[in-house]
Coordinates of C-alpha atoms in Angstrom, one line a residue:
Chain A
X1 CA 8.5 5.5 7.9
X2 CA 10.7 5.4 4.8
X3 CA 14.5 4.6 6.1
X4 CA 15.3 7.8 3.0
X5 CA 12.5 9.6 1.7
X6 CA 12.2 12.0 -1.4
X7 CA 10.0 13.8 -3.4
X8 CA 9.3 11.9 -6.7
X9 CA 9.0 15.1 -8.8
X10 CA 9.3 15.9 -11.7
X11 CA 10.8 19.0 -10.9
X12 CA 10.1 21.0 -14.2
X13 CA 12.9 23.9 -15.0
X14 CA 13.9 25.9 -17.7
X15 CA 17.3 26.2 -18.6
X16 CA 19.4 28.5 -16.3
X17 CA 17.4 27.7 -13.5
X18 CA 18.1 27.1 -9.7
X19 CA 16.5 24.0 -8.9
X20 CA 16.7 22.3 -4.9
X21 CA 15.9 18.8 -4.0
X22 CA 15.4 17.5 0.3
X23 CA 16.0 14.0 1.5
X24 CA 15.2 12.6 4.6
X25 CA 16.6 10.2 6.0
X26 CA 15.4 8.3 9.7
X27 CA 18.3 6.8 11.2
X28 CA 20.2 9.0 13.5
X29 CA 23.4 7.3 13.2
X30 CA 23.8 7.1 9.6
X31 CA 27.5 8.2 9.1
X32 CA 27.7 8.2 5.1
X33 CA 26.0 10.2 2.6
X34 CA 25.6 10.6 -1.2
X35 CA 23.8 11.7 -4.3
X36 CA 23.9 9.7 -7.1
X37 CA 22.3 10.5 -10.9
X38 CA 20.5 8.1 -12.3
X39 CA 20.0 8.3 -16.0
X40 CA 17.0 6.3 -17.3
X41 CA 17.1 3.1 -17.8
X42 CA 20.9 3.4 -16.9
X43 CA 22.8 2.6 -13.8
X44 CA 23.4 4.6 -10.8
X45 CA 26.8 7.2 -10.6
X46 CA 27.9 9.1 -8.0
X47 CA 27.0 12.9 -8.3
X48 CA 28.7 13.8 -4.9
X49 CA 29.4 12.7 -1.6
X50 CA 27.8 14.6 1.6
X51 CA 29.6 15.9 4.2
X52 CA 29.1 17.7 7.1
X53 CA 29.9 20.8 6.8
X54 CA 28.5 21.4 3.3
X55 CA 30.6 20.6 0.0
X56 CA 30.2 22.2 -3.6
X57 CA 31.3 20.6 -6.9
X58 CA 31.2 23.3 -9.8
X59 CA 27.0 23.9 -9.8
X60 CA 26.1 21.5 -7.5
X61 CA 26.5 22.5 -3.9
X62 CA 25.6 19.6 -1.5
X63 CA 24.2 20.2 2.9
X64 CA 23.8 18.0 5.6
X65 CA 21.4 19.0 8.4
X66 CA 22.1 16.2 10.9
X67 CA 19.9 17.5 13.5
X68 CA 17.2 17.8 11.1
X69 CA 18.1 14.4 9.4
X70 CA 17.7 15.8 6.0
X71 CA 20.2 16.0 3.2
X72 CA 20.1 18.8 0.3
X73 CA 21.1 19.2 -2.9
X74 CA 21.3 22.9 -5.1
X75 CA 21.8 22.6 -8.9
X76 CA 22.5 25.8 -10.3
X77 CA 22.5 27.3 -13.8
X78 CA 20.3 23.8 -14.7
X79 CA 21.6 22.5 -17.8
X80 CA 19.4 20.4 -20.1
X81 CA 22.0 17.6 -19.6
X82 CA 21.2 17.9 -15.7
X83 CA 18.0 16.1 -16.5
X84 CA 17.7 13.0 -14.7
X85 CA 16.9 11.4 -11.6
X86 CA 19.1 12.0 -8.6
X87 CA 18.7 9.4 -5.5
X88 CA 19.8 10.6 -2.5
X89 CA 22.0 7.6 -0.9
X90 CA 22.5 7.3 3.2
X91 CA 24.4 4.3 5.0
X92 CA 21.7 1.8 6.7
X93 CA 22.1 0.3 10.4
X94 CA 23.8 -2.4 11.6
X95 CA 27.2 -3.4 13.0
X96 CA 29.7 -4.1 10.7
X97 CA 28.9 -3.8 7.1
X98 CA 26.6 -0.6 7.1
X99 CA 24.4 -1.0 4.0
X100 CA 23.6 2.2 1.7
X101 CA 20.1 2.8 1.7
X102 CA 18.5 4.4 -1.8
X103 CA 15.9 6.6 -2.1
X104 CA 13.2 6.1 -4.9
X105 CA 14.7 9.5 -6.4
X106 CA 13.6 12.9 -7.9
X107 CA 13.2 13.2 -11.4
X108 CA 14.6 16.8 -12.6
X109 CA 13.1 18.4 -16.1
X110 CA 15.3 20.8 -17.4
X111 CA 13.4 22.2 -20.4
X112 CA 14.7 24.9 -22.8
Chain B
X1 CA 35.7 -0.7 -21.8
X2 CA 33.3 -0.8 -18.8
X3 CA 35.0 -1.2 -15.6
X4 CA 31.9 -3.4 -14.4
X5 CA 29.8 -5.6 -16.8
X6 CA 26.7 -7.4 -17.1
X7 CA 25.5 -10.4 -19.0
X8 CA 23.2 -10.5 -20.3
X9 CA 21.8 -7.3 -20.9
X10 CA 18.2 -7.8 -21.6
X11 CA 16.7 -11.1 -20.8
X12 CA 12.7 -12.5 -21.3
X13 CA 12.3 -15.8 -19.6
X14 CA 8.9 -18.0 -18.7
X15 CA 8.1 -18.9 -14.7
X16 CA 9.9 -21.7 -13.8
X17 CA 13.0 -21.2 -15.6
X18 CA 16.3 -21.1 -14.1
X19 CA 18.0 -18.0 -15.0
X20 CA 21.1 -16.8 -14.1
X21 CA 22.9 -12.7 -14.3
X22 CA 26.2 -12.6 -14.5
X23 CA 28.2 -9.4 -13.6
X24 CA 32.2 -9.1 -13.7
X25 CA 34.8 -6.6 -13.1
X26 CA 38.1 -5.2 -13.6
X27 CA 38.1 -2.6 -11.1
X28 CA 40.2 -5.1 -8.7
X29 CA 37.6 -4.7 -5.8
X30 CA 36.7 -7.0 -3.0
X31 CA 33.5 -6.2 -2.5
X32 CA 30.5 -7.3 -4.9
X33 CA 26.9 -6.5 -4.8
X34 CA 23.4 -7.6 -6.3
X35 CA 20.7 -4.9 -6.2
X36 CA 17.1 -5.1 -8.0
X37 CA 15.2 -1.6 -9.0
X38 CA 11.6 -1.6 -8.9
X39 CA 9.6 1.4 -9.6
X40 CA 8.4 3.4 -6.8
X41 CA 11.0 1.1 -4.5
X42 CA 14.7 2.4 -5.4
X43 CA 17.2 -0.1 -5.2
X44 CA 17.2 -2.4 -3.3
X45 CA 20.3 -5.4 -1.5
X46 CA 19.7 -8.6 -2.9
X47 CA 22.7 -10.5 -2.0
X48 CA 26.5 -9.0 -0.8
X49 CA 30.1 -10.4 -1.2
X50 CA 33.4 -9.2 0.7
X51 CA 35.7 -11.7 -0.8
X52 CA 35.3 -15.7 -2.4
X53 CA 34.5 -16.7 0.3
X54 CA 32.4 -14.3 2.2
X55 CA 28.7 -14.1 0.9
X56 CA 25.7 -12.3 2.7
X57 CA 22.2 -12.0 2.5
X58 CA 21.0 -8.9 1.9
X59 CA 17.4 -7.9 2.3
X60 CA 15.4 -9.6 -0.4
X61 CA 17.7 -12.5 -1.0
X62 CA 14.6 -15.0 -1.1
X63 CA 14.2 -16.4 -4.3
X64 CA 17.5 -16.0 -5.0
X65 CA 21.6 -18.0 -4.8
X66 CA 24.8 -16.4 -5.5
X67 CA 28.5 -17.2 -6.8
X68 CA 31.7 -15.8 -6.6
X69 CA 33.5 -17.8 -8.6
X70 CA 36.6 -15.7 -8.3
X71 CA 37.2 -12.1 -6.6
X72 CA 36.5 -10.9 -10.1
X73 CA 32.8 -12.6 -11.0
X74 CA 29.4 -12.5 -9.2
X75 CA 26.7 -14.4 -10.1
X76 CA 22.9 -14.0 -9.4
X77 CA 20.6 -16.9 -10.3
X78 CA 17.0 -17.5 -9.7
X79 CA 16.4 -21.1 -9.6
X80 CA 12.4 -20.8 -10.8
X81 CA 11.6 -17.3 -11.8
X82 CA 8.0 -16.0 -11.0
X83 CA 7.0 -13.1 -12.4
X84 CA 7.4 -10.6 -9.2
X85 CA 11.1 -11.0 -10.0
X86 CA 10.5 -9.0 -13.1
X87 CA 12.6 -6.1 -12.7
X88 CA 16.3 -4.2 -13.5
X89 CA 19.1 -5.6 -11.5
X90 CA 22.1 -4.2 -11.0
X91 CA 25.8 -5.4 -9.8
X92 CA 28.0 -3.3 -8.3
X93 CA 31.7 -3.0 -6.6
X94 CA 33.2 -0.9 -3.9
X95 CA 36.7 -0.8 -2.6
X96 CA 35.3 -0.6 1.0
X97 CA 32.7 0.9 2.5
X98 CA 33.2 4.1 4.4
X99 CA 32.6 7.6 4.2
X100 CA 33.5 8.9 0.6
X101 CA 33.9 5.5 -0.9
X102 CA 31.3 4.9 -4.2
X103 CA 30.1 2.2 -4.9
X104 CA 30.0 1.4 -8.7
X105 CA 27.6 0.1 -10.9
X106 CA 27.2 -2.3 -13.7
X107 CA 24.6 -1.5 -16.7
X108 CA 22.0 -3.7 -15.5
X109 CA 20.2 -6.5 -16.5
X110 CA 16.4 -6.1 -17.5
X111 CA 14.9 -9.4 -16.6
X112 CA 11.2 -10.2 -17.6
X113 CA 9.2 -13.3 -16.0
X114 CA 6.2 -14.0 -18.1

């Protein structure tokens, strides 16, 4: 099993649309979690940070299920400038120096 | 101008050749990282730095040496490129690593081994 998993896409959506993306992730103890937006053929940014009880950032409202293991993420009112790919980022194992993990990423359509 | 930069941006090389990515920074951070992007694989560690003199395997580092030449400069070579090591790689800083710290990226480098 995938340490983060996510659903390639494309997630096709028209302007204005409410569009959700799931990430799993398998290990239990992961303490850190993100979304970042990737751009293509551009680098990685941070989108938002998880926490647990949920956080929200203008249209983007991000959830942690930690019993689940799965991480959410809710864009709202899709913009055509919200297309992209958004890789859903969770801290790896280990003592010490606890590596982020990336997923492979959803790539969001927004069409208009 | 970019906070994190890559040199160079593009590269096209042959197997065999020595090639090396430079990335450097101005964000003041101690930490430096080396990432490669595959499609279908996300990103993944190739080689991790906490300070000059603190330098880590990550979990591809085979095939591949590292610098830090000074807190501010990170270097990724391949000492004989084979074409598996075509790919986009990316440098990146953090602060530290804990919850709500980023990590940021460089541009990348898009290396091609023919």
């Amino acid at each position: 099993r995938k340490e983060v998993e996510q659903d390639p896409g494309p997630f096709n959506v028209p302007e204005g649309a409410t569009v959700a993306f799931n990430c799993t992730y398998s290990n239990s103890a992961s303490q850190s979690f993100f979304w970042y937006r990737q751009d293509c053929r551009k680098e990685p940014k941070l989108l938002m940070s998880v926490y647990s009880s949920g956080n929200e950032d203008g249209r983007f409202t991000a959830q942690l299920n930690r019993a689940s293991q799965y991480i959410s993420l809710l864009i709202r009112d899709s913009k055509l400038s919200d297309s992209a790919t958004y890789l859903c980022v969770v801290n790896g194992e280990g003592t010490g120096f606890q590596k982020l993990v990336f997923g492979t990423g959803t790539r969001l359509l927004v069409s208009p | 101008d970019a906070d994190v930069t890559q040199t160079p941006r593009n590269r096209i090389t042959k197997t065999g050749k020595r090639i090396m990515l430079e990335c450097s920074q101005t964000k003041g951070h101690d930490r430096m990282y080396w990432y490669r992007q595959d499609p279908g694989l996300g990103l993944r560690l190739i080689y991790y730095s906490f300070d000059v003199k603190d330098i880590n395997k990550g979990e591809i580092s085979d095939g591949y040496s590292v610098s830090r030449q000074a807190q501010a400069k990170f270097s990724l070579s391949l000492e004989s490129a084979i074409p598996n090591q075509t790919a986009l790689y990316f440098c990146a800083t953090s602060a530290r690593l804990a919850v709500g710290d980023e990590q940021f990226f460089g541009p990348g480098t898009r290396l091609t081994v023919l």
